[in-house]
Every structure is written in C-alpha cells, then in structure tokens.
Amino acid sequence: MKRRARARHAGRSFIPFCVPFTNDREIREVSEAIRSGWLTTGPKVALFEERVRRLVGARHAVALNSCTAALHLGLAAAGVGPGDEVITTPYTFAATGEAILYLGARPVFADIDPETLNIDPSAVARAITRRTKAIVPVHIAGLSCDLPSLLSIAGKRRIPVIEDAAHALGTELAGRPIGSWSDITCFSFYATKNLTCGEGGMVMTEDRRIADRVRRLSLHGLSRDAWRRYSRAGRWRYDVLEMGYKYNMTDVAAAIGLVQLSKFRTMQAVRRRLARRYSALLAGCDAFDLPREEGDTVHAWHLYVLRLRAGVLRMGRDALIEALRRRGIGTSMHFLPLHLHSLYRRTFGYRRGSFPHTERESSRAISLPLYPGLDARAQDRVIEAIVDLVRRHRR
Ligand SMILES: Cc1ncc(COP(=O)(O)O)c(C=O)c1O
C-alpha cells in the first residue's frame, strides 16, 4: 500500500469479522443463574430446549455443550459405528468430519453444487454403498441444502439423514424451518453463531428414542441427570446404562441462550438487511460472484461469502484478505477443503483434484463481516475498501 493510503487507514478503528450481539440483559440473566445456585444442567436448560424446539417445530430437543457433541451423539444414536461409511461434504468445518471419526466410521465425501456451496444430491447418490450408514449435509452459510432430493435418495435406502445445521438456525425451506425436516438436526450456539450461548449445541429429532439416547449419552450414560438427582423431586440413586460422554449444557450457558432467543427475530432481520445491502452495493462490481437467496428458502445469513472471479484482478483471494486487514477490516474464509487437510490426506489418501468444485470455490471464497452490531457506516467502510482495492488492482 502507498504511504499516503496507509496513513489514511491507520487511524481508523478495526472492524472485526464477528462480534456477538450481547448486552446487559445477558449479564443479568447469567448473574441470576449464578445467584440461583444452580450452575449446571437444570431449569434454564429445560426452558431453552423447549423454546428452541418450538421455534423450529421439532418434537424433541436435547441441549448439549457444542454442535460437535450434537453431531457425535446424533450419529451414535443413528447407529453409526466402526467400519461404517458416512457421506458428507468436503466443504465444511473440521467438526463435521471429526464427529464421524469419533465413532470409528469413515467420512466419504461428495462434492458440492458450485452455485450454492452445498452438497450435491447427485454426488451423494453416486457415493452410496452397502456400508453407508448416514448422510450428513451441511447448510453452508445458512442457505438450505436441497433437502427434498437428499431425503428422497436417503429414504429409498432407509439411510438416516443427520443435518449439520451449525449455520442454519433461522433457515427455512418451502416454509418449513430447518430442524423439523429430517431424522436428526444439529445446531451450534458457538460464540460466532447467529444465536450464541458462548458454547453450546442442540439435537432436534422427531423420535423420542433418539432423544432419550442422546440425553443419556450426553451424561456418562447415566439413568438420571443432575436435575433429576439433586432437585427436591430428585432421587439420588442412578445406574450407568452404557458408556457415555460429558456433553451436557450448563444453566449458565442456557441463560445467555434464552436472552438471545428473545431477540432472535430482530437479530435475523438485521442480518438479512445487511446481507441485502452488501448485495445491492456490490451488484455493479464485476470482480465477484455474490451469494444468492434461492426462491423458496429463508437464508439465515450466518455468513456473507463473496467469490472472487478469475482473471479480473491482479491480486488473489489471500492478498485481498491481507489488504483488507491492513485497511482495518477483518474477514474470514469458509472453508478450506476438509479432504486436503493433513489428517485426511494421510488417513484416506485424498489429494488435490479429488473434489474439484469444492477446491475451486474454496480457493476464491472470502467471508465479509456480518453481525447485528455492524452499523451502516462500518458496512460502508467495508464496501469502500473492496471497491477501492478492485479499482487499484484491476488487470
Ligand atoms: C459447519 C459446522 N459444523 C459444526 C461446527 C461445530 O460447532 P461447535 O463449535 O458448536 O461444536 C461448526 C462450527 O463452527 C461449523 O461451522
């Protein structure tokens, strides 16, 4: 960057990629949870489960301490075990593949539709074998996958679908919220997510047996959780029914989640407005492909992912991220192809070229700041910086 331009940007504050939308209300609710004396899984978790369940129209909800835990237990409850194959997308975060590996199963990747970045149902159909025990689609950025096609492919072979909906609280397809579509849906309430508990996750299911199993596995396989042992109505005796894990959500985390839920509709409306404003202001810029809202979906706008068009600029995606950082703008990148990480290359022999759509789209993706606290002036700065960089670095 030229000296004068650097000086112009130096004095301006940094616009982070993501900031949670929390205020005094979350602080009050957390204080109240602590004062109540009940810190771990208790009444606030039960209320949070009930409210998320109603929001997405699912029959059962089990709160956990992460979406990774939700995926792990969802897959376990679906019967996935050693030697099984689970089909998922390589365009995803580490957690999706890891949950499959925890169970000794093999992640089998199916490439994406380059338009939507979501798993391509026809690639899923081609990847099915006799060993396929589950399909795990991911709703990238908050745009729904083609669930009708995926459920039809899976249904014909009685293969359970376990949705990785870490980005998709608030997503709808054909008027139905994600969380009410398939056998099991897993949400994330991680710090950067549209609704946060700091850390947290939830399994939604229509099947009571799956809900009971996930709940049991989330607390050492015990027959009773703490609330059912230590509250006035509880009984102290318990039995270890099977080997479980320590994945339960705390009341302190649920206290944050309950406040976030009460403003979720407003937060989503702001995200939508900001996303549409990005699209309107960047519509005339020929350097990028912009994210689309599909006709019959409600996009949750967890991420706003631009894709750099080949051949327009003299700078690549990584240089663009760095140039924006130097101008005080935080961005991110979702996702590096999972199959190209060392673990997957080493264990399964994947290499460059295995999933061309994923590799190409990943190499040109950049996620812009998008959160309810981002005001129009900050967003204008992001746009101005991008437009200016495009002007300066045009071929
Ligand atoms: C697609 C996807 N799946 C799963 C996860 C894991 O969520 P958690 O951090 O709640 O375990 C993430 C987190 O960023 C994610 O992006």
Short mmCIF file of C-alpha atoms and ligand atoms in Angstrom, two decimals:
data_model
loop_
_atom_site.label_atom_id
_atom_site.label_comp_id
_atom_site.label_asym_id
_atom_site.label_seq_id
_atom_site.Cartn_x
_atom_site.Cartn_y
_atom_site.Cartn_z
CA MET A 1 0.00 0.00 0.00
CA LYS A 2 1.26 3.53 -0.81
CA ARG A 3 2.45 5.58 2.20
CA ARG A 4 -0.37 8.15 1.94
CA ALA A 5 -3.06 5.45 1.68
CA ARG A 6 -1.54 3.60 4.65
CA ALA A 7 -1.62 6.76 6.75
CA ARG A 8 -5.28 7.35 5.80
CA HIS A 9 -6.29 3.88 7.05
CA ALA A 10 -4.02 3.74 10.09
CA GLY A 11 -6.08 5.96 12.40
CA ARG A 12 -9.38 4.14 11.79
CA SER A 13 -10.76 1.58 14.15
CA PHE A 14 -10.66 -2.12 13.29
CA ILE A 15 -13.91 -3.67 12.04
CA PRO A 16 -13.84 -7.24 13.37
CA PHE A 17 -15.11 -10.14 11.29
CA CYS A 18 -17.56 -11.09 14.03
CA VAL A 19 -18.86 -9.66 17.33
CA PRO A 20 -21.52 -11.42 19.45
CA PHE A 21 -24.66 -9.31 19.98
CA THR A 22 -24.80 -9.35 23.78
CA ASN A 23 -25.52 -6.62 26.33
CA ASP A 24 -26.61 -6.08 29.94
CA ARG A 25 -29.55 -8.47 29.56
CA GLU A 26 -27.27 -11.49 29.06
CA ILE A 27 -25.13 -10.31 32.00
CA ARG A 28 -28.24 -10.02 34.22
CA GLU A 29 -29.53 -13.47 33.25
CA VAL A 30 -26.13 -15.11 33.82
CA SER A 31 -25.90 -13.37 37.23
CA GLU A 32 -29.37 -14.60 38.05
CA ALA A 33 -28.39 -18.17 37.10
CA ILE A 34 -25.34 -17.96 39.34
CA ARG A 35 -27.33 -16.47 42.24
CA SER A 36 -29.92 -19.24 41.90
CA GLY A 37 -27.21 -21.71 42.98
CA TRP A 38 -27.96 -23.95 40.00
CA LEU A 39 -24.99 -23.71 37.62
CA THR A 40 -25.10 -26.93 35.64
CA THR A 41 -27.91 -28.59 33.64
CA GLY A 42 -31.19 -27.51 35.24
CA PRO A 43 -34.36 -25.48 34.71
CA LYS A 44 -32.85 -22.93 32.32
CA VAL A 45 -31.57 -25.67 30.03
CA ALA A 46 -35.02 -27.28 30.04
CA LEU A 47 -36.65 -23.94 29.16
CA PHE A 48 -34.08 -23.24 26.43
CA GLU A 49 -34.70 -26.69 24.90
CA GLU A 50 -38.45 -26.07 24.93
CA ARG A 51 -38.15 -22.64 23.29
CA VAL A 52 -35.76 -23.75 20.51
CA ARG A 53 -37.94 -26.81 19.94
CA ARG A 54 -40.97 -24.57 19.43
CA LEU A 55 -39.04 -22.09 17.26
CA VAL A 56 -38.10 -24.77 14.73
CA GLY A 57 -41.16 -27.00 15.10
CA ALA A 58 -39.36 -30.18 16.20
CA ARG A 59 -40.84 -32.79 18.52
CA HIS A 60 -37.81 -33.27 20.81
CA ALA A 61 -34.75 -31.20 21.74
CA VAL A 62 -31.64 -32.08 23.73
CA ALA A 63 -29.23 -29.27 24.62
CA LEU A 64 -25.51 -30.07 24.61
CA ASN A 65 -22.26 -28.17 25.03
CA SER A 66 -21.50 -27.95 21.28
CA CYS A 67 -22.68 -28.83 17.82
CA THR A 68 -19.68 -31.16 17.57
CA ALA A 69 -21.16 -33.10 20.51
CA ALA A 70 -24.59 -32.99 18.84
CA LEU A 71 -23.18 -34.48 15.62
CA HIS A 72 -21.25 -37.13 17.57
CA LEU A 73 -24.27 -38.23 19.60
CA GLY A 74 -26.69 -37.85 16.69
CA LEU A 75 -24.56 -40.22 14.62
CA ALA A 76 -24.17 -42.59 17.58
CA ALA A 77 -27.93 -42.63 18.16
CA ALA A 78 -28.44 -43.35 14.45
CA GLY A 79 -26.35 -46.49 14.96
CA VAL A 80 -23.13 -45.42 13.21
CA GLY A 81 -20.13 -47.44 14.36
CA PRO A 82 -16.69 -48.77 13.39
CA GLY A 83 -16.26 -49.58 9.70
CA ASP A 84 -19.42 -47.74 8.59
CA GLU A 85 -19.38 -45.06 5.90
CA VAL A 86 -20.97 -41.64 6.38
CA ILE A 87 -21.42 -39.39 3.36
CA THR A 88 -20.76 -35.69 3.90
CA THR A 89 -19.41 -32.62 2.14
CA PRO A 90 -15.73 -31.71 1.98
CA TYR A 91 -16.78 -28.03 2.02
CA THR A 92 -17.17 -27.83 5.79
CA PHE A 93 -15.53 -27.24 9.15
CA ALA A 94 -13.35 -29.85 10.90
CA ALA A 95 -16.15 -30.76 13.33
CA THR A 96 -18.33 -32.44 10.69
CA GLY A 97 -15.65 -34.96 9.76
CA GLU A 98 -14.41 -35.38 13.31
CA ALA A 99 -17.80 -36.48 14.66
CA ILE A 100 -17.76 -39.30 12.09
CA LEU A 101 -14.18 -40.27 13.01
CA TYR A 102 -15.01 -40.36 16.76
CA LEU A 103 -17.23 -43.38 16.03
CA GLY A 104 -14.59 -45.23 14.03
CA ALA A 105 -16.57 -44.60 10.84
CA ARG A 106 -15.20 -43.35 7.53
CA PRO A 107 -16.18 -39.94 6.12
CA VAL A 108 -16.98 -40.40 2.43
CA PHE A 109 -17.06 -37.06 0.68
CA ALA A 110 -19.48 -36.00 -2.03
CA ASP A 111 -18.71 -32.81 -3.97
CA ILE A 112 -20.78 -29.63 -3.81
CA ASP A 113 -23.03 -27.75 -6.18
CA PRO A 114 -20.73 -24.82 -7.07
CA GLU A 115 -23.68 -22.39 -7.18
CA THR A 116 -24.85 -22.95 -3.59
CA LEU A 117 -21.72 -24.42 -1.94
CA ASN A 118 -23.99 -27.15 -0.52
CA ILE A 119 -23.59 -30.89 -1.05
CA ASP A 120 -24.83 -32.05 -4.45
CA PRO A 121 -27.56 -34.74 -4.10
CA SER A 122 -26.50 -36.48 -7.32
CA ALA A 123 -22.93 -36.79 -5.95
CA VAL A 124 -24.43 -38.23 -2.74
CA ALA A 125 -26.40 -40.80 -4.74
CA ARG A 126 -23.19 -41.86 -6.52
CA ALA A 127 -21.29 -42.22 -3.23
CA ILE A 128 -23.76 -44.62 -1.57
CA THR A 129 -22.52 -48.16 -0.94
CA ARG A 130 -23.74 -51.10 1.15
CA ARG A 131 -21.74 -49.69 4.05
CA THR A 132 -23.37 -46.21 4.02
CA LYS A 133 -24.90 -45.72 7.46
CA ALA A 134 -25.78 -41.99 7.38
CA ILE A 135 -25.75 -38.83 5.27
CA VAL A 136 -24.63 -35.54 6.85
CA PRO A 137 -25.49 -32.47 4.74
CA VAL A 138 -24.30 -29.03 5.91
CA HIS A 139 -26.33 -25.86 5.23
CA ILE A 140 -23.38 -23.67 4.32
CA ALA A 141 -23.64 -20.03 5.43
CA GLY A 142 -27.31 -20.55 6.35
CA LEU A 143 -28.59 -21.45 2.88
CA SER A 144 -30.65 -24.64 2.94
CA CYS A 145 -29.39 -27.75 1.18
CA ASP A 146 -31.67 -29.46 -1.33
CA LEU A 147 -33.31 -31.50 1.43
CA PRO A 148 -36.22 -32.91 -0.63
CA SER A 149 -33.73 -34.58 -3.02
CA LEU A 150 -31.42 -35.72 -0.21
CA LEU A 151 -34.30 -37.14 1.85
CA SER A 152 -35.70 -38.93 -1.16
CA ILE A 153 -32.31 -40.52 -2.00
CA ALA A 154 -31.79 -41.50 1.66
CA GLY A 155 -35.39 -42.61 2.23
CA LYS A 156 -35.32 -45.12 -0.64
CA ARG A 157 -32.42 -46.88 1.07
CA ARG A 158 -33.53 -46.23 4.66
CA ILE A 159 -30.37 -44.26 5.40
CA PRO A 160 -30.79 -41.67 8.19
CA VAL A 161 -30.05 -38.00 7.42
CA ILE A 162 -28.32 -36.05 10.18
CA GLU A 163 -28.18 -32.37 9.32
CA ASP A 164 -25.21 -30.27 10.33
CA ALA A 165 -27.23 -27.10 10.87
CA ALA A 166 -24.47 -25.20 12.70
CA HIS A 167 -25.15 -22.23 10.37
CA ALA A 168 -28.85 -22.76 9.94
CA LEU A 169 -30.89 -21.69 12.96
CA GLY A 170 -33.46 -19.45 11.27
CA THR A 171 -33.10 -21.12 7.85
CA GLU A 172 -36.33 -22.24 6.18
CA LEU A 173 -37.09 -24.29 3.12
CA ALA A 174 -40.52 -24.30 1.47
CA GLY A 175 -41.99 -22.58 4.53
CA ARG A 176 -40.58 -25.16 6.99
CA PRO A 177 -37.76 -24.34 9.39
CA ILE A 178 -34.56 -26.38 9.39
CA GLY A 179 -34.84 -28.54 12.50
CA SER A 180 -38.15 -30.11 11.52
CA TRP A 181 -37.13 -31.84 8.28
CA SER A 182 -35.08 -34.95 8.91
CA ASP A 183 -34.27 -37.67 11.42
CA ILE A 184 -31.79 -35.57 13.40
CA THR A 185 -30.71 -31.92 13.14
CA CYS A 186 -27.73 -30.41 14.99
CA PHE A 187 -27.47 -26.71 15.84
CA SER A 188 -24.49 -24.72 17.15
CA PHE A 189 -24.59 -21.89 19.67
CA TYR A 190 -20.86 -21.15 19.45
CA ALA A 191 -19.71 -17.56 20.04
CA THR A 192 -19.83 -16.59 16.35
CA LYS A 193 -23.17 -18.18 15.55
CA ASN A 194 -26.46 -16.35 14.85
CA LEU A 195 -27.61 -17.28 18.37
CA THR A 196 -24.91 -17.86 20.95
CA CYS A 197 -24.55 -19.38 24.41
CA GLY A 198 -20.77 -18.87 24.30
CA GLU A 199 -20.51 -22.59 23.63
CA GLY A 200 -23.49 -24.81 23.02
CA GLY A 201 -25.34 -27.11 20.68
CA MET A 202 -28.64 -28.95 20.33
CA VAL A 203 -30.06 -32.10 18.79
CA MET A 204 -33.55 -31.86 17.34
CA THR A 205 -35.42 -35.06 16.47
CA GLU A 206 -38.90 -36.40 15.85
CA ASP A 207 -38.05 -39.71 17.56
CA ARG A 208 -38.34 -39.96 21.35
CA ARG A 209 -35.97 -42.95 21.49
CA ILE A 210 -33.25 -40.95 19.74
CA ALA A 211 -33.80 -38.00 22.10
CA ASP A 212 -33.60 -40.28 25.16
CA ARG A 213 -30.43 -41.96 23.88
CA VAL A 214 -28.74 -38.62 23.09
CA ARG A 215 -29.65 -37.31 26.56
CA ARG A 216 -28.27 -40.41 28.22
CA LEU A 217 -25.05 -40.40 26.16
CA SER A 218 -24.56 -36.71 26.98
CA LEU A 219 -24.07 -37.51 30.67
CA HIS A 220 -21.94 -40.64 31.12
CA GLY A 221 -24.76 -42.97 30.09
CA LEU A 222 -26.46 -42.33 33.46
CA SER A 223 -30.07 -43.18 34.11
CA ARG A 224 -30.64 -39.75 35.79
CA ASP A 225 -29.11 -36.31 35.17
CA ALA A 226 -28.17 -33.88 37.96
CA TRP A 227 -31.53 -32.11 37.93
CA ARG A 228 -33.29 -35.41 38.43
CA ARG A 229 -30.90 -36.34 41.25
CA TYR A 230 -30.28 -33.17 43.24
CA SER A 231 -33.52 -31.17 42.93
CA ARG A 232 -36.25 -31.51 45.56
CA ALA A 233 -38.17 -34.01 43.45
CA GLY A 234 -35.00 -35.94 42.52
CA ARG A 235 -33.73 -39.30 43.72
CA TRP A 236 -30.04 -39.91 44.43
CA ARG A 237 -29.64 -43.40 43.01
CA TYR A 238 -28.54 -43.87 39.39
CA ASP A 239 -27.29 -46.62 37.13
CA VAL A 240 -24.68 -46.44 34.37
CA LEU A 241 -26.62 -47.88 31.46
CA GLU A 242 -23.91 -47.56 28.80
CA MET A 243 -20.66 -45.72 28.13
CA GLY A 244 -21.43 -42.06 27.62
CA TYR A 245 -19.72 -38.68 27.42
CA LYS A 246 -19.69 -35.34 29.26
CA TYR A 247 -21.54 -33.16 26.80
CA ASN A 248 -24.34 -31.56 28.86
CA MET A 249 -25.19 -27.84 28.55
CA THR A 250 -24.98 -25.67 31.70
CA ASP A 251 -27.71 -23.37 33.03
CA VAL A 252 -25.19 -20.50 32.80
CA ALA A 253 -24.90 -21.08 29.04
CA ALA A 254 -28.67 -21.54 28.67
CA ALA A 255 -29.21 -18.19 30.45
CA ILE A 256 -27.32 -16.47 27.61
CA GLY A 257 -29.22 -18.52 25.03
CA LEU A 258 -32.62 -17.58 26.48
CA VAL A 259 -31.89 -13.85 26.16
CA GLN A 260 -30.52 -14.37 22.65
CA LEU A 261 -33.71 -16.24 21.71
CA SER A 262 -35.87 -13.35 22.86
CA LYS A 263 -34.16 -11.09 20.31
CA PHE A 264 -33.52 -13.70 17.63
CA ARG A 265 -36.15 -12.44 15.21
CA THR A 266 -34.74 -8.89 15.36
CA MET A 267 -31.15 -10.12 15.03
CA GLN A 268 -32.09 -12.15 11.95
CA ALA A 269 -33.88 -9.18 10.39
CA VAL A 270 -30.72 -7.06 10.80
CA ARG A 271 -28.54 -9.80 9.26
CA ARG A 272 -30.93 -10.04 6.30
CA ARG A 273 -30.93 -6.27 5.83
CA LEU A 274 -27.12 -6.10 5.97
CA ALA A 275 -26.74 -9.03 3.55
CA ARG A 276 -29.14 -7.47 1.06
CA ARG A 277 -27.31 -4.15 1.40
CA TYR A 278 -23.97 -5.84 0.63
CA SER A 279 -25.56 -7.42 -2.43
CA ALA A 280 -27.11 -4.14 -3.59
CA LEU A 281 -23.89 -2.16 -3.12
CA LEU A 282 -21.65 -4.79 -4.74
CA ALA A 283 -24.05 -5.62 -7.59
CA GLY A 284 -22.13 -3.45 -10.07
CA CYS A 285 -18.71 -4.85 -9.13
CA ASP A 286 -17.62 -7.38 -11.77
CA ALA A 287 -14.85 -8.88 -9.59
CA PHE A 288 -17.16 -11.08 -7.50
CA ASP A 289 -19.90 -13.66 -7.61
CA LEU A 290 -22.37 -12.75 -4.86
CA PRO A 291 -24.28 -15.17 -2.61
CA ARG A 292 -27.82 -15.81 -3.73
CA GLU A 293 -31.10 -16.28 -1.91
CA GLU A 294 -32.94 -19.18 -3.51
CA GLY A 295 -36.65 -18.71 -4.27
CA ASP A 296 -38.32 -20.99 -1.73
CA THR A 297 -35.83 -20.55 1.12
CA VAL A 298 -35.26 -18.19 4.01
CA HIS A 299 -31.48 -17.68 4.24
CA ALA A 300 -30.21 -17.41 7.84
CA TRP A 301 -27.29 -15.26 6.67
CA HIS A 302 -24.80 -16.73 9.12
CA LEU A 303 -22.09 -15.81 6.59
CA TYR A 304 -21.88 -13.49 3.61
CA VAL A 305 -19.48 -15.30 1.24
CA LEU A 306 -18.13 -13.45 -1.79
CA ARG A 307 -16.32 -15.38 -4.51
CA LEU A 308 -13.54 -13.71 -6.43
CA ARG A 309 -13.91 -14.13 -10.21
CA ALA A 310 -10.86 -15.43 -12.01
CA GLY A 311 -8.99 -13.05 -14.28
CA VAL A 312 -10.47 -9.72 -13.14
CA LEU A 313 -7.84 -8.64 -10.57
CA ARG A 314 -4.08 -8.85 -10.40
CA MET A 315 -4.44 -9.94 -6.76
CA GLY A 316 -5.64 -13.30 -5.47
CA ARG A 317 -8.04 -14.06 -2.61
CA ASP A 318 -5.34 -14.33 0.07
CA ALA A 319 -3.83 -10.98 -0.97
CA LEU A 320 -7.30 -9.42 -0.85
CA ILE A 321 -7.85 -10.69 2.72
CA GLU A 322 -4.46 -9.26 3.72
CA ALA A 323 -5.11 -5.90 2.00
CA LEU A 324 -8.45 -5.59 3.81
CA ARG A 325 -6.79 -6.43 7.11
CA ARG A 326 -4.26 -3.66 6.55
CA ARG A 327 -7.18 -1.29 6.00
CA GLY A 328 -8.67 -2.31 9.34
CA ILE A 329 -11.25 -4.78 8.08
CA GLY A 330 -11.44 -8.30 9.48
CA THR A 331 -12.66 -11.01 7.13
CA SER A 332 -12.58 -14.78 7.23
CA MET A 333 -12.60 -17.76 4.92
CA HIS A 334 -15.12 -20.63 4.92
CA PHE A 335 -13.90 -23.34 4.37
CA LEU A 336 -10.58 -24.93 3.45
CA PRO A 337 -11.48 -28.26 1.80
CA LEU A 338 -11.63 -30.86 4.54
CA HIS A 339 -10.14 -33.64 2.37
CA LEU A 340 -6.97 -31.61 1.79
CA HIS A 341 -6.05 -31.28 5.48
CA SER A 342 -3.10 -33.46 6.56
CA LEU A 343 -5.24 -35.83 8.63
CA TYR A 344 -7.48 -36.72 5.69
CA ARG A 345 -4.68 -36.91 3.12
CA ARG A 346 -2.69 -39.17 5.45
CA THR A 347 -5.54 -41.41 6.57
CA PHE A 348 -7.65 -41.68 3.42
CA GLY A 349 -5.23 -40.76 0.62
CA TYR A 350 -7.22 -37.77 -0.65
CA ARG A 351 -5.31 -35.34 -2.85
CA ARG A 352 -5.84 -32.18 -4.85
CA GLY A 353 -8.30 -32.86 -7.63
CA SER A 354 -10.44 -35.29 -5.59
CA PHE A 355 -13.36 -32.80 -5.31
CA PRO A 356 -12.86 -30.10 -7.95
CA HIS A 357 -15.93 -27.93 -7.20
CA THR A 358 -15.08 -27.74 -3.51
CA GLU A 359 -11.43 -26.92 -4.25
CA ARG A 360 -12.24 -24.22 -6.80
CA GLU A 361 -14.96 -22.47 -4.77
CA SER A 362 -12.95 -22.67 -1.55
CA SER A 363 -9.93 -21.06 -3.24
CA ARG A 364 -11.91 -17.95 -4.20
CA ALA A 365 -14.19 -17.52 -1.15
CA ILE A 366 -13.99 -14.67 1.34
CA SER A 367 -16.47 -14.02 4.18
CA LEU A 368 -17.28 -10.38 4.98
CA PRO A 369 -18.19 -9.00 8.44
CA LEU A 370 -21.88 -9.72 9.11
CA TYR A 371 -23.49 -9.40 12.54
CA PRO A 372 -26.35 -7.45 14.12
CA GLY A 373 -23.97 -4.91 15.71
CA LEU A 374 -22.43 -3.93 12.34
CA ASP A 375 -23.76 -0.45 11.58
CA ALA A 376 -24.27 1.00 8.12
CA ARG A 377 -21.17 3.24 8.41
CA ALA A 378 -18.93 0.28 9.19
CA GLN A 379 -20.51 -1.65 6.35
CA ASP A 380 -19.90 1.32 4.03
CA ARG A 381 -16.22 1.20 5.00
CA VAL A 382 -16.05 -2.48 4.09
CA ILE A 383 -17.65 -1.79 0.70
CA GLU A 384 -15.49 1.28 0.01
CA ALA A 385 -12.33 -0.67 0.78
CA ILE A 386 -13.34 -3.54 -1.50
CA VAL A 387 -14.35 -1.24 -4.36
CA ASP A 388 -11.14 0.77 -3.98
CA LEU A 389 -8.97 -2.40 -4.00
CA VAL A 390 -10.79 -3.66 -7.09
CA ARG A 391 -10.14 -0.33 -8.85
CA ARG A 392 -6.45 -0.31 -7.93
CA HIS A 393 -5.74 -3.95 -8.74
CA ARG A 394 -7.76 -4.42 -11.89
CA ARG A 395 -5.85 -6.25 -14.63
C1 LIG B 1 -20.39 -26.38 9.61
C2 LIG B 1 -20.04 -26.50 11.07
N1 LIG B 1 -20.33 -27.64 11.71
C3 LIG B 1 -20.07 -27.82 13.02
C4 LIG B 1 -19.47 -26.81 13.75
C5 LIG B 1 -19.15 -27.07 15.20
O1 LIG B 1 -19.88 -26.27 16.06
P1 LIG B 1 -19.47 -26.19 17.61
O2 LIG B 1 -18.36 -25.20 17.70
O3 LIG B 1 -20.72 -25.72 18.29
O4 LIG B 1 -19.06 -27.54 18.03
C6 LIG B 1 -19.16 -25.60 13.15
C7 LIG B 1 -18.55 -24.53 13.93
O5 LIG B 1 -18.09 -23.53 13.51
C8 LIG B 1 -19.45 -25.43 11.77
O6 LIG B 1 -19.15 -24.30 11.13
#
